[in-house]
PDB file of C-alpha atoms and ligand atoms in Angstrom:
ATOM      1  CA  MET A   1      -0.211  -0.850  -0.058  1.00  0.00           C
ATOM      2  CA  SER A   2       2.121   3.134  -1.108  1.00  0.00           C
ATOM      3  CA  GLN A   3       0.724   6.775   0.014  1.00  0.00           C
ATOM      4  CA  ASP A   4       0.882   9.639  -1.660  1.00  0.00           C
ATOM      5  CA  ALA A   5       0.761  13.110  -1.104  1.00  0.00           C
ATOM      6  CA  PRO A   6      -2.515  13.491  -1.213  1.00  0.00           C
ATOM      7  CA  ALA A   7      -2.933  10.674   1.723  1.00  0.00           C
ATOM      8  CA  PHE A   8      -0.828  13.219   4.020  1.00  0.00           C
ATOM      9  CA  ALA A   9      -3.041  16.366   2.951  1.00  0.00           C
ATOM     10  CA  ASP A  10      -6.377  14.513   3.216  1.00  0.00           C
ATOM     11  CA  PRO A  11      -5.817  11.544   5.339  1.00  0.00           C
ATOM     12  CA  ALA A  12      -9.500  10.931   6.721  1.00  0.00           C
ATOM     13  CA  GLY A  13     -10.718  10.985   3.299  1.00  0.00           C
ATOM     14  CA  THR A  14      -7.931   8.991   2.009  1.00  0.00           C
ATOM     15  CA  TRP A  15      -8.304   6.457   4.617  1.00  0.00           C
ATOM     16  CA  ASN A  16     -11.928   6.171   4.401  1.00  0.00           C
ATOM     17  CA  ARG A  17     -12.020   5.406   0.462  1.00  0.00           C
ATOM     18  CA  ARG A  18      -9.752   2.386   1.046  1.00  0.00           C
ATOM     19  CA  PHE A  19     -11.143   0.886   3.715  1.00  0.00           C
ATOM     20  CA  GLU A  20     -15.474   1.031   2.064  1.00  0.00           C
ATOM     21  CA  ALA A  21     -13.492  -1.697  -0.857  1.00  0.00           C
ATOM     22  CA  PRO A  22     -14.770  -5.117   0.397  1.00  0.00           C
ATOM     23  CA  GLY A  23     -12.416  -7.007   2.765  1.00  0.00           C
ATOM     24  CA  TYR A  24      -9.526  -6.162   4.907  1.00  0.00           C
ATOM     25  CA  LEU A  25      -6.844  -4.013   3.390  1.00  0.00           C
ATOM     26  CA  PHE A  26      -3.993  -5.518   6.235  1.00  0.00           C
ATOM     27  CA  GLY A  27      -6.618  -8.520   6.200  1.00  0.00           C
ATOM     28  CA  THR A  28      -7.681  -9.636   9.974  1.00  0.00           C
ATOM     29  CA  GLU A  29      -4.993 -11.547  11.115  1.00  0.00           C
ATOM     30  CA  PRO A  30      -2.625  -8.944  13.961  1.00  0.00           C
ATOM     31  CA  ASN A  31       0.275  -8.211  12.559  1.00  0.00           C
ATOM     32  CA  ALA A  32       3.457 -10.630  13.258  1.00  0.00           C
ATOM     33  CA  TRP A  33       6.102  -8.740  14.921  1.00  0.00           C
ATOM     34  CA  LEU A  34       2.631  -8.290  17.350  1.00  0.00           C
ATOM     35  CA  ARG A  35       1.807 -11.332  18.154  1.00  0.00           C
ATOM     36  CA  GLU A  36       4.833 -12.701  18.258  1.00  0.00           C
ATOM     37  CA  HIS A  37       5.817 -10.407  22.215  1.00  0.00           C
ATOM     38  CA  ALA A  38       1.899  -9.483  22.590  1.00  0.00           C
ATOM     39  CA  GLY A  39       3.114 -11.535  25.728  1.00  0.00           C
ATOM     40  CA  VAL A  40       4.971  -9.165  27.730  1.00  0.00           C
ATOM     41  CA  TRP A  41       0.819  -8.430  28.658  1.00  0.00           C
ATOM     42  CA  GLN A  42      -1.556 -10.303  30.344  1.00  0.00           C
ATOM     43  CA  PRO A  43      -5.022 -10.913  30.562  1.00  0.00           C
ATOM     44  CA  GLY A  44      -6.429  -8.249  32.244  1.00  0.00           C
ATOM     45  CA  GLN A  45      -4.114  -4.667  31.359  1.00  0.00           C
ATOM     46  CA  ARG A  46      -5.165  -2.206  29.711  1.00  0.00           C
ATOM     47  CA  VAL A  47      -3.780  -1.897  25.563  1.00  0.00           C
ATOM     48  CA  LEU A  48      -4.059   1.440  23.399  1.00  0.00           C
ATOM     49  CA  CYS A  49      -4.153   0.387  19.295  1.00  0.00           C
ATOM     50  CA  VAL A  50      -2.947   3.500  18.153  1.00  0.00           C
ATOM     51  CA  ALA A  51      -4.181   4.733  14.477  1.00  0.00           C
ATOM     52  CA  ASP A  52      -5.843   0.667  14.768  1.00  0.00           C
ATOM     53  CA  GLY A  53      -7.027   0.890  11.153  1.00  0.00           C
ATOM     54  CA  GLU A  54      -9.759  -1.915  10.281  1.00  0.00           C
ATOM     55  CA  GLY A  55      -9.406  -3.511  13.985  1.00  0.00           C
ATOM     56  CA  ARG A  56      -7.427  -6.877  13.449  1.00  0.00           C
ATOM     57  CA  ASN A  57      -4.671  -6.214  16.389  1.00  0.00           C
ATOM     58  CA  SER A  58      -7.085  -4.507  19.065  1.00  0.00           C
ATOM     59  CA  VAL A  59      -9.912  -7.462  18.705  1.00  0.00           C
ATOM     60  CA  TRP A  60      -6.876 -10.007  18.379  1.00  0.00           C
ATOM     61  CA  LEU A  61      -5.098  -8.476  21.276  1.00  0.00           C
ATOM     62  CA  ALA A  62      -8.843  -8.574  22.735  1.00  0.00           C
ATOM     63  CA  GLU A  63      -9.543 -11.913  22.577  1.00  0.00           C
ATOM     64  CA  ARG A  64      -6.189 -12.668  24.789  1.00  0.00           C
ATOM     65  CA  GLY A  65      -8.045 -10.948  27.245  1.00  0.00           C
ATOM     66  CA  LEU A  66      -7.043  -7.728  27.302  1.00  0.00           C
ATOM     67  CA  GLN A  67      -8.833  -4.644  28.035  1.00  0.00           C
ATOM     68  CA  VAL A  68      -8.126  -2.730  24.588  1.00  0.00           C
ATOM     69  CA  GLU A  69      -8.750   1.077  23.720  1.00  0.00           C
ATOM     70  CA  ALA A  70      -8.101   1.868  19.466  1.00  0.00           C
ATOM     71  CA  PHE A  71      -9.083   4.599  18.104  1.00  0.00           C
ATOM     72  CA  ASP A  72      -8.467   5.907  14.336  1.00  0.00           C
ATOM     73  CA  ILE A  73      -9.037   8.576  12.480  1.00  0.00           C
ATOM     74  CA  ALA A  74     -11.021   5.812   9.054  1.00  0.00           C
ATOM     75  CA  GLU A  75     -14.891   6.126  10.393  1.00  0.00           C
ATOM     76  CA  ALA A  76     -14.420   3.879   7.377  1.00  0.00           C
ATOM     77  CA  GLY A  77     -12.247   0.736   8.778  1.00  0.00           C
ATOM     78  CA  VAL A  78     -14.015   2.122  12.293  1.00  0.00           C
ATOM     79  CA  ALA A  79     -16.958   0.431  11.389  1.00  0.00           C
ATOM     80  CA  LYS A  80     -14.721  -2.204   9.614  1.00  0.00           C
ATOM     81  CA  ALA A  81     -13.278  -3.200  13.531  1.00  0.00           C
ATOM     82  CA  ARG A  82     -16.906  -2.900  15.240  1.00  0.00           C
ATOM     83  CA  ARG A  83     -17.880  -5.275  13.074  1.00  0.00           C
ATOM     84  CA  LEU A  84     -14.475  -7.735  13.254  1.00  0.00           C
ATOM     85  CA  ALA A  85     -15.011  -7.898  17.124  1.00  0.00           C
ATOM     86  CA  ALA A  86     -18.736  -8.501  17.551  1.00  0.00           C
ATOM     87  CA  GLU A  87     -17.750 -11.110  14.687  1.00  0.00           C
ATOM     88  CA  ARG A  88     -15.220 -11.868  17.137  1.00  0.00           C
ATOM     89  CA  GLY A  89     -17.808 -11.882  19.934  1.00  0.00           C
ATOM     90  CA  VAL A  90     -15.299  -9.647  21.944  1.00  0.00           C
ATOM     91  CA  ARG A  91     -15.249  -5.493  23.545  1.00  0.00           C
ATOM     92  CA  VAL A  92     -12.821  -2.923  22.337  1.00  0.00           C
ATOM     93  CA  ASP A  93     -13.103   0.601  22.843  1.00  0.00           C
ATOM     94  CA  PHE A  94     -13.461   2.088  19.424  1.00  0.00           C
ATOM     95  CA  GLN A  95     -12.989   5.729  18.362  1.00  0.00           C
ATOM     96  CA  VAL A  96     -13.447   7.661  15.383  1.00  0.00           C
ATOM     97  CA  ALA A  97      -9.976  10.668  16.622  1.00  0.00           C
ATOM     98  CA  ASP A  98      -7.174  11.397  15.256  1.00  0.00           C
ATOM     99  CA  CYS A  99      -3.658  11.223  16.423  1.00  0.00           C
ATOM    100  CA  ASP A 100      -4.528  14.819  17.936  1.00  0.00           C
ATOM    101  CA  GLY A 101      -7.161  15.443  18.737  1.00  0.00           C
ATOM    102  CA  PHE A 102      -7.947  12.289  21.102  1.00  0.00           C
ATOM    103  CA  ALA A 103      -7.600  12.264  24.463  1.00  0.00           C
ATOM    104  CA  TRP A 104      -4.889  10.108  24.805  1.00  0.00           C
ATOM    105  CA  PRO A 105      -4.318   8.983  28.564  1.00  0.00           C
ATOM    106  CA  GLU A 106      -1.857   9.740  31.147  1.00  0.00           C
ATOM    107  CA  ALA A 107       0.117   7.701  32.826  1.00  0.00           C
ATOM    108  CA  ALA A 108      -2.483   4.755  32.428  1.00  0.00           C
ATOM    109  CA  CYS A 109      -1.750   2.277  30.051  1.00  0.00           C
ATOM    110  CA  ASP A 110       0.335  -1.100  30.554  1.00  0.00           C
ATOM    111  CA  GLY A 111       0.541  -1.066  26.962  1.00  0.00           C
ATOM    112  CA  VAL A 112       0.914   0.391  23.964  1.00  0.00           C
ATOM    113  CA  ALA A 113       0.802  -0.832  20.303  1.00  0.00           C
ATOM    114  CA  LEU A 114       1.881   1.398  17.402  1.00  0.00           C
ATOM    115  CA  ILE A 115       1.582  -0.633  14.068  1.00  0.00           C
ATOM    116  CA  PHE A 116       1.973   1.003  10.779  1.00  0.00           C
ATOM    117  CA  ILE A 117       1.412   4.594  11.782  1.00  0.00           C
ATOM    118  CA  GLN A 118       4.094   5.897   9.598  1.00  0.00           C
ATOM    119  CA  PHE A 119       1.335   8.025   8.233  1.00  0.00           C
ATOM    120  CA  ALA A 120       3.321  10.461   9.909  1.00  0.00           C
ATOM    121  CA  ASP A 121       5.823  13.020   9.071  1.00  0.00           C
ATOM    122  CA  PRO A 122       9.076  13.363  11.674  1.00  0.00           C
ATOM    123  CA  ALA A 123       6.479  16.509  13.313  1.00  0.00           C
ATOM    124  CA  LEU A 124       3.372  14.337  13.931  1.00  0.00           C
ATOM    125  CA  ARG A 125       5.909  10.892  14.912  1.00  0.00           C
ATOM    126  CA  ALA A 126       8.060  13.860  17.584  1.00  0.00           C
ATOM    127  CA  ARG A 127       4.111  14.294  19.103  1.00  0.00           C
ATOM    128  CA  ILE A 128       2.941  10.685  18.195  1.00  0.00           C
ATOM    129  CA  PHE A 129       5.657   8.926  20.545  1.00  0.00           C
ATOM    130  CA  GLU A 130       5.819  11.563  23.182  1.00  0.00           C
ATOM    131  CA  ARG A 131       2.550  11.291  23.913  1.00  0.00           C
ATOM    132  CA  THR A 132       2.913   6.710  23.677  1.00  0.00           C
ATOM    133  CA  VAL A 133       5.238   7.250  26.234  1.00  0.00           C
ATOM    134  CA  ARG A 134       3.293   9.745  29.179  1.00  0.00           C
ATOM    135  CA  SER A 135       0.287   7.289  28.631  1.00  0.00           C
ATOM    136  CA  LEU A 136       2.365   4.833  29.059  1.00  0.00           C
ATOM    137  CA  LYS A 137       2.847   3.835  33.496  1.00  0.00           C
ATOM    138  CA  PRO A 138       5.800   2.681  34.894  1.00  0.00           C
ATOM    139  CA  GLY A 139       6.445  -0.996  33.457  1.00  0.00           C
ATOM    140  CA  GLY A 140       4.040  -0.276  31.304  1.00  0.00           C
ATOM    141  CA  THR A 141       5.228  -1.974  27.202  1.00  0.00           C
ATOM    142  CA  LEU A 142       5.659  -0.595  24.573  1.00  0.00           C
ATOM    143  CA  ILE A 143       5.737  -2.268  20.801  1.00  0.00           C
ATOM    144  CA  LEU A 144       6.503  -1.650  17.582  1.00  0.00           C
ATOM    145  CA  GLN A 145       6.077  -2.512  14.285  1.00  0.00           C
ATOM    146  CA  GLY A 146       7.154  -0.156  11.322  1.00  0.00           C
ATOM    147  CA  TYR A 147       9.700  -0.272   8.108  1.00  0.00           C
ATOM    148  CA  THR A 148      13.342   0.880   7.839  1.00  0.00           C
ATOM    149  CA  PRO A 149      14.573   2.790   4.983  1.00  0.00           C
ATOM    150  CA  ARG A 150      15.108  -0.374   3.004  1.00  0.00           C
ATOM    151  CA  GLN A 151      11.402  -0.682   2.020  1.00  0.00           C
ATOM    152  CA  LEU A 152      11.468   1.970  -0.428  1.00  0.00           C
ATOM    153  CA  GLU A 153      13.380  -0.510  -2.825  1.00  0.00           C
ATOM    154  CA  TYR A 154      10.436  -3.358  -2.121  1.00  0.00           C
ATOM    155  CA  ARG A 155       7.759  -1.130  -2.268  1.00  0.00           C
ATOM    156  CA  THR A 156       6.001  -3.483  -0.446  1.00  0.00           C
ATOM    157  CA  GLY A 157       4.115  -1.850   1.904  1.00  0.00           C
ATOM    158  CA  GLY A 158       4.288   1.899   4.005  1.00  0.00           C
ATOM    159  CA  PRO A 159       4.868   5.162   2.651  1.00  0.00           C
ATOM    160  CA  PRO A 160       7.318   5.952  -0.593  1.00  0.00           C
ATOM    161  CA  VAL A 161       8.631   8.339   1.326  1.00  0.00           C
ATOM    162  CA  LEU A 162      12.480   8.725   3.331  1.00  0.00           C
ATOM    163  CA  SER A 163      11.138  11.207   6.032  1.00  0.00           C
ATOM    164  CA  HIS A 164       8.639   8.572   7.582  1.00  0.00           C
ATOM    165  CA  LEU A 165      10.257   5.662   7.361  1.00  0.00           C
ATOM    166  CA  TYR A 166      11.848   4.083  11.310  1.00  0.00           C
ATOM    167  CA  THR A 167      15.548   3.879  11.607  1.00  0.00           C
ATOM    168  CA  ALA A 168      17.365   2.094  15.046  1.00  0.00           C
ATOM    169  CA  PRO A 169      19.001   4.941  16.355  1.00  0.00           C
ATOM    170  CA  MET A 170      16.289   7.162  15.419  1.00  0.00           C
ATOM    171  CA  LEU A 171      14.052   4.414  17.513  1.00  0.00           C
ATOM    172  CA  ARG A 172      16.359   4.555  20.419  1.00  0.00           C
ATOM    173  CA  GLU A 173      16.900   8.692  20.782  1.00  0.00           C
ATOM    174  CA  ALA A 174      13.058   8.246  20.152  1.00  0.00           C
ATOM    175  CA  PHE A 175      12.173   6.085  23.687  1.00  0.00           C
ATOM    176  CA  ALA A 176      15.483   7.153  25.289  1.00  0.00           C
ATOM    177  CA  ALA A 177      13.010   7.005  28.199  1.00  0.00           C
ATOM    178  CA  LEU A 178      11.768   3.914  27.755  1.00  0.00           C
ATOM    179  CA  ASP A 179      14.203   1.020  28.127  1.00  0.00           C
ATOM    180  CA  ILE A 180      14.660  -1.081  25.120  1.00  0.00           C
ATOM    181  CA  LEU A 181      14.212  -4.526  25.593  1.00  0.00           C
ATOM    182  CA  GLU A 182      14.782  -5.396  21.507  1.00  0.00           C
ATOM    183  CA  LEU A 183      15.271  -3.238  18.758  1.00  0.00           C
ATOM    184  CA  ARG A 184      15.678  -5.105  15.671  1.00  0.00           C
ATOM    185  CA  GLU A 185      15.878  -4.241  12.270  1.00  0.00           C
ATOM    186  CA  TYR A 186      15.473  -7.529   9.927  1.00  0.00           C
ATOM    187  CA  GLU A 187      13.652  -8.422   6.569  1.00  0.00           C
ATOM    188  CA  ALA A 188      10.502 -11.384   6.153  1.00  0.00           C
ATOM    189  CA  GLU A 189       8.117 -11.736   3.631  1.00  0.00           C
ATOM    190  CA  ILE A 190       5.171 -10.719   4.638  1.00  0.00           C
ATOM    191  CA  HIS A 191       1.552 -11.333   4.262  1.00  0.00           C
ATOM    192  CA  GLU A 192      -0.828  -9.311   6.122  1.00  0.00           C
ATOM    193  CA  GLY A 193      -3.855  -7.999   3.124  1.00  0.00           C
ATOM    194  CA  SER A 194      -3.280  -6.564   0.134  1.00  0.00           C
ATOM    195  CA  GLY A 195      -1.018  -3.520   2.339  1.00  0.00           C
ATOM    196  CA  HIS A 196       1.190  -5.307   3.613  1.00  0.00           C
ATOM    197  CA  SER A 197       2.350  -8.526   1.434  1.00  0.00           C
ATOM    198  CA  GLY A 198       5.290  -9.857   0.238  1.00  0.00           C
ATOM    199  CA  ARG A 199       9.692  -9.068   1.250  1.00  0.00           C
ATOM    200  CA  SER A 200      10.276  -6.012   3.026  1.00  0.00           C
ATOM    201  CA  ALA A 201      12.328  -4.105   5.065  1.00  0.00           C
ATOM    202  CA  LEU A 202      10.789  -4.023   8.483  1.00  0.00           C
ATOM    203  CA  ILE A 203      11.342  -2.427  12.195  1.00  0.00           C
ATOM    204  CA  GLY A 204      10.573  -3.793  15.272  1.00  0.00           C
ATOM    205  CA  LEU A 205      10.777  -2.606  18.883  1.00  0.00           C
ATOM    206  CA  VAL A 206       9.670  -3.411  22.315  1.00  0.00           C
ATOM    207  CA  ALA A 207       9.705  -0.308  24.980  1.00  0.00           C
ATOM    208  CA  ARG A 208       9.203  -0.096  28.757  1.00  0.00           C
ATOM    209  CA  GLN A 209       8.755   2.336  31.191  1.00  0.00           C
ATOM    210  CA  HIS A 210      10.936   3.317  34.171  1.00  0.00           C
TER     211      HIS A 210
HETATM  212  C1  LIG B   1      -1.360   1.357   7.210  1.00  0.00           C
HETATM  213  S1  LIG B   1      -2.592   1.465   8.063  1.00  0.00           S
HETATM  214  C2  LIG B   1      -2.093   0.758   8.733  1.00  0.00           C
HETATM  215  C3  LIG B   1      -2.927   0.740   9.982  1.00  0.00           C
HETATM  216  C4  LIG B   1      -3.715  -0.926  11.268  1.00  0.00           C
HETATM  217  N1  LIG B   1      -2.233   0.174  13.412  1.00  0.00           N
HETATM  218  C5  LIG B   1      -3.032  -2.193  10.714  1.00  0.00           C
HETATM  219  O1  LIG B   1      -1.365  -1.916  11.312  1.00  0.00           O
HETATM  220  O2  LIG B   1      -3.248  -3.249  10.671  1.00  0.00           O
HETATM  221  C6  LIG B   1      -2.588   3.122   8.814  1.00  0.00           C
HETATM  222  C7  LIG B   1      -3.791   3.837   9.400  1.00  0.00           C
HETATM  223  O3  LIG B   1      -2.824   4.880   9.902  1.00  0.00           O
HETATM  224  C8  LIG B   1      -4.911   5.916  10.074  1.00  0.00           C
HETATM  225  N2  LIG B   1      -4.300   7.594  10.423  1.00  0.00           N
HETATM  226  C9  LIG B   1      -3.591   8.309   9.439  1.00  0.00           C
HETATM  227  N3  LIG B   1      -3.955   9.020  10.158  1.00  0.00           N
HETATM  228  C10 LIG B   1      -4.416   9.147  10.787  1.00  0.00           C
HETATM  229  C11 LIG B   1      -4.041  10.712  11.746  1.00  0.00           C
HETATM  230  N4  LIG B   1      -3.841  11.390  11.776  1.00  0.00           N
HETATM  231  N5  LIG B   1      -4.480  10.234  13.361  1.00  0.00           N
HETATM  232  C12 LIG B   1      -4.640   8.401  13.777  1.00  0.00           C
HETATM  233  N6  LIG B   1      -4.835   7.567  12.657  1.00  0.00           N
HETATM  234  C13 LIG B   1      -4.288   8.536  11.237  1.00  0.00           C
HETATM  235  C14 LIG B   1      -5.548   5.267   8.937  1.00  0.00           C
HETATM  236  O4  LIG B   1      -7.115   5.147   9.016  1.00  0.00           O
HETATM  237  C15 LIG B   1      -5.261   3.371   8.819  1.00  0.00           C
HETATM  238  O5  LIG B   1      -6.236   3.139   9.587  1.00  0.00           O
END
């Protein structure tokens, strides 16, 4: 899924159009990095899914017994996410909101999931990362997945815009306030709907609030 200048200028309109198409653009299974690392959170704990799209991650976390909140700018995505939660018989507190308008919890979350949120330019990214750190309670854990600049060669997902992509030093600096438990740049074949499909240059982070 590539994003271009109009996508950034009108994110709600662009993503609503994408999500109005039949099916689930990123599938209904969770992101693989999230699936591998979600064991850091225990059933009953409070987890926030940022820019959750059509709900594949939030619904899966709720199925694991977590207390999940999720928001996304695209109403059409959130509508599908609500349907997915109903089909799977779980409860997620969904909201339609953009990252700047959302009422982020303060030192209240056991977990935050930032999965493929590379719509954010450096300024917005800095605000999201800062709010993420503040929303984690002591011992709370962040799980993040994104693409590295190498992804510009693969073009199998994510925005083809260098400044939106992540490197390990960038994430280490952005999350210097947290204990980094795992930070890995790697390549893998992923199949997460038609939106993220094929050989991909990925980065994953797991980091804990003091
Ligand atoms: C690549 S999709 C990833 C969705 C989801 N995290 C997943 O992994 O399936 C990016 C998501 O960001 C949402 N988005 C874009 N700009 C946003 C903003 N400013 N605030 C909140 N959500 C936004 C889009 O609607 C879309 O659902």
